[in-house]
Coordinates of N, CA, C and O in Angstrom, one line a residue:
M1 N -18.4 0.2 -8.2 CA -17.0 0.7 -8.1 C -17.0 2.3 -7.6 O -17.2 3.2 -8.5
V2 N -16.8 2.3 -6.3 CA -16.7 3.7 -5.7 C -15.3 4.0 -5.4 O -14.7 3.1 -4.8
Y3 N -14.9 5.1 -5.6 CA -13.6 5.6 -5.3 C -13.6 6.0 -3.6 O -14.5 6.7 -3.2
I4 N -12.7 5.5 -3.0 CA -12.6 5.8 -1.5 C -11.8 6.8 -1.3 O -10.6 7.0 -1.9
A5 N -12.2 7.9 -0.6 CA -11.5 9.2 -0.4 C -10.3 9.1 0.6 O -9.5 9.8 0.5
S6 N -10.3 8.5 1.6 CA -9.4 8.3 2.6 C -8.4 7.1 2.5 O -8.7 6.0 2.1
W7 N -7.1 7.5 2.3 CA -6.1 6.4 2.3 C -6.2 5.4 3.3 O -6.1 4.2 2.9
D8 N -6.3 5.9 4.5 CA -6.3 4.7 5.8 C -7.6 3.8 5.6 O -7.3 2.6 5.6
E9 N -8.6 4.4 5.2 CA -9.6 3.5 5.0 C -9.5 2.6 3.6 O -10.0 1.4 4.0
F10 N -9.1 3.0 2.7 CA -8.8 2.1 1.5 C -7.7 1.2 2.0 O -8.0 -0.2 1.5
V11 N -6.9 1.2 2.8 CA -5.7 0.2 3.1 C -6.5 -0.8 4.0 O -6.3 -1.9 3.9
E12 N -7.3 -0.2 4.9 CA -7.9 -1.2 5.9 C -8.9 -2.1 5.3 O -9.0 -3.4 5.3
R13 N -9.8 -1.4 4.4 CA -10.6 -2.4 3.6 C -10.0 -3.3 2.5 O -10.4 -4.4 2.2
S14 N -9.0 -2.8 2.0 CA -8.2 -3.7 1.1 C -7.7 -5.0 1.7 O -7.7 -5.9 1.2
V15 N -7.0 -4.6 2.9 CA -6.3 -5.8 3.8 C -7.5 -6.7 4.2 O -7.4 -7.9 4.2
Q16 N -8.7 -6.3 4.7 CA -9.8 -7.2 4.8 C -10.2 -8.0 3.7 O -10.5 -9.1 3.9
L17 N -10.4 -7.2 2.5 CA -10.8 -8.0 1.4 C -9.9 -9.1 1.1 O -10.4 -10.0 0.7
F18 N -8.6 -8.8 1.1 CA -7.5 -10.0 0.8 C -7.7 -11.0 1.7 O -7.5 -12.1 1.4
R19 N -7.7 -10.7 3.0 CA -7.8 -11.7 4.0 C -9.0 -12.5 3.9 O -9.1 -13.7 4.4
S20 N -10.1 -12.0 3.4 CA -11.4 -12.7 3.3 C -11.3 -13.9 2.3 O -11.9 -14.9 2.2
D21 N -10.7 -13.3 1.0 CA -10.4 -14.4 0.0 C -9.2 -14.1 -0.7 O -9.0 -13.5 -1.8
P22 N -8.0 -14.6 -0.1 CA -6.7 -14.3 -0.7 C -6.5 -15.0 -2.1 O -5.6 -14.5 -3.0
N23 N -7.2 -16.1 -2.5 CA -6.8 -16.7 -3.7 C -7.6 -16.0 -5.1 O -7.0 -16.0 -6.2
S24 N -8.5 -15.2 -4.7 CA -9.1 -14.5 -6.0 C -9.0 -12.9 -6.0 O -9.6 -12.3 -6.8
T25 N -8.3 -12.5 -4.8 CA -8.2 -10.9 -4.7 C -6.8 -10.5 -5.5 O -5.9 -11.0 -5.6
R26 N -7.3 -9.5 -6.4 CA -6.2 -8.8 -7.2 C -6.1 -7.4 -6.9 O -7.0 -6.7 -6.4
Y27 N -4.8 -6.8 -7.2 CA -4.4 -5.6 -6.9 C -3.8 -5.1 -8.1 O -2.9 -5.5 -8.8
N28 N -4.4 -3.9 -8.6 CA -4.0 -3.3 -9.8 C -3.6 -1.8 -9.6 O -4.2 -1.0 -8.7
V29 N -2.6 -1.5 -10.4 CA -2.0 -0.2 -10.3 C -2.1 0.5 -11.7 O -1.7 -0.2 -12.5
K30 N -2.7 1.7 -11.8 CA -2.6 2.3 -13.2 C -2.2 3.6 -12.9 O -2.7 4.5 -12.1
Y31 N -1.3 4.1 -13.8 CA -0.8 5.5 -13.8 C -0.9 6.1 -15.1 O -0.3 5.5 -16.2
R32 N -1.5 7.3 -15.3 CA -1.5 8.0 -16.5 C -0.7 9.2 -16.3 O -0.9 10.2 -15.8
H33 N 0.4 9.3 -17.2 CA 1.4 10.2 -17.1 C 1.0 11.6 -17.6 O 1.0 12.7 -16.9
C34 N 0.1 11.6 -18.6 CA -0.6 12.7 -19.3 C -1.4 13.4 -18.3 O -1.6 14.8 -18.4
D35 N -2.2 12.8 -17.4 CA -3.0 13.3 -16.5 C -2.2 13.5 -15.1 O -2.7 14.3 -14.1
G36 N -1.2 12.8 -14.9 CA -0.6 12.7 -13.6 C -1.5 12.1 -12.5 O -1.2 12.4 -11.3
K37 N -2.2 11.0 -12.9 CA -3.3 10.4 -11.9 C -2.8 8.9 -11.6 O -2.3 8.2 -12.6
L38 N -2.8 8.6 -10.4 CA -2.6 7.2 -10.0 C -3.7 6.7 -9.6 O -4.5 7.2 -8.6
V39 N -4.2 5.4 -10.0 CA -5.4 4.7 -9.6 C -4.9 3.3 -9.0 O -4.4 2.6 -9.7
L40 N -5.4 3.0 -7.9 CA -5.2 1.8 -7.3 C -6.4 1.0 -7.1 O -7.5 1.7 -6.7
K41 N -6.7 -0.2 -7.5 CA -7.7 -0.9 -7.4 C -7.6 -2.3 -6.8 O -6.6 -3.0 -7.1
V42 N -8.4 -2.7 -5.9 CA -8.4 -4.0 -5.2 C -9.8 -4.6 -5.5 O -10.7 -4.1 -5.0
T43 N -9.6 -5.8 -5.9 CA -11.1 -6.3 -6.3 C -11.1 -8.1 -6.0 O -9.9 -8.6 -6.2
D44 N -12.1 -8.6 -5.8 CA -12.3 -10.1 -5.7 C -13.5 -10.4 -6.5 O -13.9 -11.7 -6.3
N45 N -13.8 -9.6 -7.5 CA -15.1 -10.0 -8.4 C -16.5 -9.9 -7.8 O -17.2 -9.9 -8.4
R46 N -16.4 -9.7 -6.5 CA -17.8 -9.3 -5.7 C -17.7 -7.9 -5.3 O -18.6 -7.2 -5.4
E47 N -16.4 -7.5 -4.9 CA -16.3 -6.1 -4.4 C -15.3 -5.5 -4.9 O -14.1 -6.1 -5.1
C48 N -15.3 -4.1 -5.2 CA -14.2 -3.4 -5.8 C -14.0 -2.1 -5.2 O -14.8 -1.3 -4.8
L49 N -12.6 -1.9 -4.8 CA -12.4 -0.8 -4.1 C -11.3 0.1 -4.7 O -10.3 -0.6 -5.3
K50 N -11.4 1.4 -4.9 CA -10.6 2.0 -5.8 C -10.1 3.3 -4.9 O -11.0 3.9 -4.1
F51 N -9.0 3.8 -5.4 CA -8.4 5.0 -4.7 C -7.6 5.7 -5.9 O -6.9 5.2 -6.6
K52 N -8.0 7.1 -6.0 CA -7.5 7.9 -6.9 C -6.7 9.0 -6.3 O -7.3 9.5 -5.5
T53 N -5.5 9.3 -7.0 CA -4.7 10.5 -6.3 C -3.9 11.1 -7.5 O -3.7 10.5 -8.5
D54 N -3.5 12.4 -7.2 CA -2.6 13.1 -8.2 C -1.5 13.8 -7.4 O -0.8 14.5 -8.0
Q55 N -1.2 13.2 -6.3 CA -0.3 13.8 -5.3 C 1.0 12.8 -5.4 O 0.8 11.5 -5.4
A56 N 2.1 13.4 -5.5 CA 3.4 12.6 -5.7 C 3.7 12.0 -4.5 O 4.4 10.8 -4.6
Q57 N 3.4 12.5 -3.4 CA 3.7 12.0 -2.0 C 3.0 10.5 -1.7 O 3.3 9.8 -0.9
D58 N 1.8 10.3 -2.5 CA 1.1 9.2 -2.4 C 1.9 7.9 -2.9 O 1.6 6.8 -2.7
A59 N 2.9 8.3 -3.7 CA 3.7 7.0 -4.3 C 4.3 6.2 -3.0 O 4.5 5.1 -3.3
K60 N 4.8 7.0 -2.1 CA 5.5 6.4 -1.0 C 4.6 5.5 -0.2 O 4.7 4.4 0.3
K61 N 3.2 6.0 -0.1 CA 2.0 5.3 0.5 C 1.8 4.0 -0.2 O 1.5 2.9 0.3
M62 N 1.9 4.0 -1.7 CA 1.6 3.0 -2.6 C 2.7 2.0 -2.3 O 2.4 0.6 -2.2
E63 N 4.0 2.2 -2.0 CA 5.0 1.5 -1.8 C 4.7 0.6 -0.5 O 4.9 -0.7 -0.3
K64 N 4.2 1.2 0.5 CA 4.0 0.7 1.8 C 2.8 -0.4 1.7 O 2.8 -1.5 2.3
L65 N 1.7 0.0 0.8 CA 0.7 -1.0 0.5 C 1.2 -2.0 -0.1 O 0.8 -3.2 0.1
D66 N 2.1 -1.9 -1.2 CA 2.8 -3.1 -1.9 C 3.4 -4.1 -0.8 O 3.2 -5.3 -0.9
N67 N 4.2 -3.5 0.0 CA 4.9 -4.2 1.0 C 3.8 -5.1 1.9 O 4.0 -6.1 2.3
I68 N 2.8 -4.5 2.3 CA 1.7 -5.0 3.1 C 1.2 -6.4 2.3 O 1.1 -7.5 2.9
F69 N 0.8 -6.0 1.0 CA 0.4 -7.1 0.2 C 1.5 -8.5 -0.2 O 0.9 -9.5 0.0
F70 N 2.7 -7.9 -0.1 CA 3.7 -8.8 -0.3 C 3.8 -9.7 0.8 O 4.1 -11.0 0.8
T71 N 3.9 -9.1 2.1 CA 3.9 -9.8 3.3 C 2.7 -10.7 3.6 O 2.8 -12.0 3.7
L72 N 1.4 -10.3 3.2 CA 0.3 -11.1 3.3 C 0.3 -12.3 2.3 O 0.0 -13.5 2.7
M73 N 0.8 -12.2 1.0 CA 0.9 -13.2 0.0 C 2.1 -14.3 0.5 O 1.9 -15.5 0.2
A74 N 3.3 -13.8 1.0 CA 4.2 -14.6 1.3 C 4.1 -15.2 2.8 O 4.3 -16.6 2.8
R75 N 3.5 -14.7 3.5 CA 3.5 -15.3 5.0 C 2.0 -15.9 5.3 O 2.0 -16.5 6.2
G76 N 1.2 -15.6 4.6 CA -0.2 -16.0 4.7 C -1.1 -14.9 5.1 O -0.7 -13.9 5.8
P77 N -2.5 -14.9 5.2 CA -3.4 -14.0 5.4 C -3.6 -13.6 6.8 O -4.0 -12.6 7.3
D78 N -3.0 -14.5 7.6 CA -3.2 -14.4 9.1 C -2.0 -13.7 9.9 O -2.2 -13.6 11.0
V79 N -1.1 -13.2 9.2 CA 0.0 -12.6 9.7 C -0.3 -11.1 10.3 O -1.1 -10.5 9.6
D80 N 0.5 -10.7 11.3 CA 0.3 -9.4 11.8 C 1.0 -8.4 11.0 O 2.2 -8.5 10.8
I81 N 0.3 -7.5 10.3 CA 1.0 -6.5 9.5 C 1.6 -5.3 10.2 O 2.1 -4.5 9.4
S82 N 1.5 -5.1 11.5 CA 2.0 -4.1 12.1 C 3.5 -3.9 12.0 O 4.0 -2.8 12.1
E83 N 4.2 -5.1 11.9 CA 5.6 -5.1 11.9 C 5.9 -4.7 10.4 O 7.2 -4.1 10.2
V84 N 5.1 -4.6 9.4 CA 5.3 -4.2 8.0 C 5.3 -2.7 7.8 O 5.9 -2.2 7.0
T85 N 4.4 -2.1 8.7 CA 4.1 -0.7 8.4 C 5.2 0.3 8.5 O 5.2 1.2 8.2
G86 N 6.3 -0.2 9.2 CA 7.5 0.5 9.2 C 7.6 1.4 10.6 O 8.8 2.3 10.5
K87 N 6.7 1.5 11.4 CA 6.8 2.4 12.4 C 7.8 2.1 13.4 O 8.5 2.7 14.0
D88 N 8.0 0.7 13.7 CA 9.1 0.3 14.5 C 10.6 0.2 13.9 O 11.4 0.5 14.5
Q89 N 10.5 0.2 12.6 CA 12.0 0.1 11.9 C 12.5 1.4 11.8 O 13.6 1.6 11.8
V90 N 11.6 2.6 11.8 CA 12.2 3.7 11.8 C 13.1 4.3 13.0 O 14.2 4.7 13.1
D91 N 12.5 3.7 14.2 CA 13.1 4.0 15.4 C 14.3 3.2 15.6 O 15.3 3.4 16.3
A92 N 14.4 2.0 15.0 CA 15.5 1.2 15.3 C 17.0 1.5 14.3 O 18.0 1.0 14.5
Q93 N 16.8 2.4 13.3 CA 18.0 2.6 12.5 C 18.8 3.6 13.2 O 18.3 4.7 13.6
P94 N 20.0 3.4 13.1 CA 20.9 4.4 13.6 C 20.9 5.7 13.0 O 20.9 5.7 11.6
T95 N 21.1 7.0 13.5 CA 21.3 8.2 13.1 C 22.6 8.4 12.5 O 23.6 8.1 13.2
K96 N 22.7 9.1 11.3 CA 24.2 9.6 10.9 C 24.6 10.8 11.6 O 23.8 11.8 11.7
K97 N 25.9 10.9 11.9 CA 26.3 12.1 12.6 C 26.8 13.1 11.6 O 26.7 14.4 11.9
G98 N 27.3 12.8 10.5 CA 27.8 13.7 9.6 C 28.1 13.3 8.3 O 28.1 12.0 8.2
R99 N 28.7 14.3 7.5 CA 29.1 13.8 6.1 C 30.8 13.6 6.2 O 31.5 13.6 5.0
G100 N 31.5 13.6 7.4 CA 32.8 13.5 7.5 C 33.4 12.2 7.1 O 32.8 11.2 6.8
R101 N 34.7 12.1 7.4 CA 35.3 10.8 7.2 C 35.1 9.7 8.2 O 34.8 10.2 9.5
K102 N 35.3 8.6 7.9 CA 35.1 7.4 8.9 C 36.4 7.5 9.8 O 37.2 7.5 9.3
Q103 N 36.2 7.2 10.9 CA 37.3 7.2 11.8 C 37.7 6.0 12.6 O 36.7 5.1 12.8

């Protein structure tokens, strides 16, 4: 059980691990409030990947990883996850013009 330092590497290896054996892969999230530490773990009983952080901004990254795993579980391990990452969805959202009344 080695901690992976890079978030992008953790996501890539986690998705590969899930795609190789989706029936036995588990995803675990542990948060210790007293330490302010968040630990993410993905394992299939043969290989274990862990990522540890104490940054609050990594919570949004964890939500994106959750969405990736939900998509892989619902649609199957062969689905293209580029549509889940949200890069295309940000461009498609309309921008708000102001806080005034609707006309």
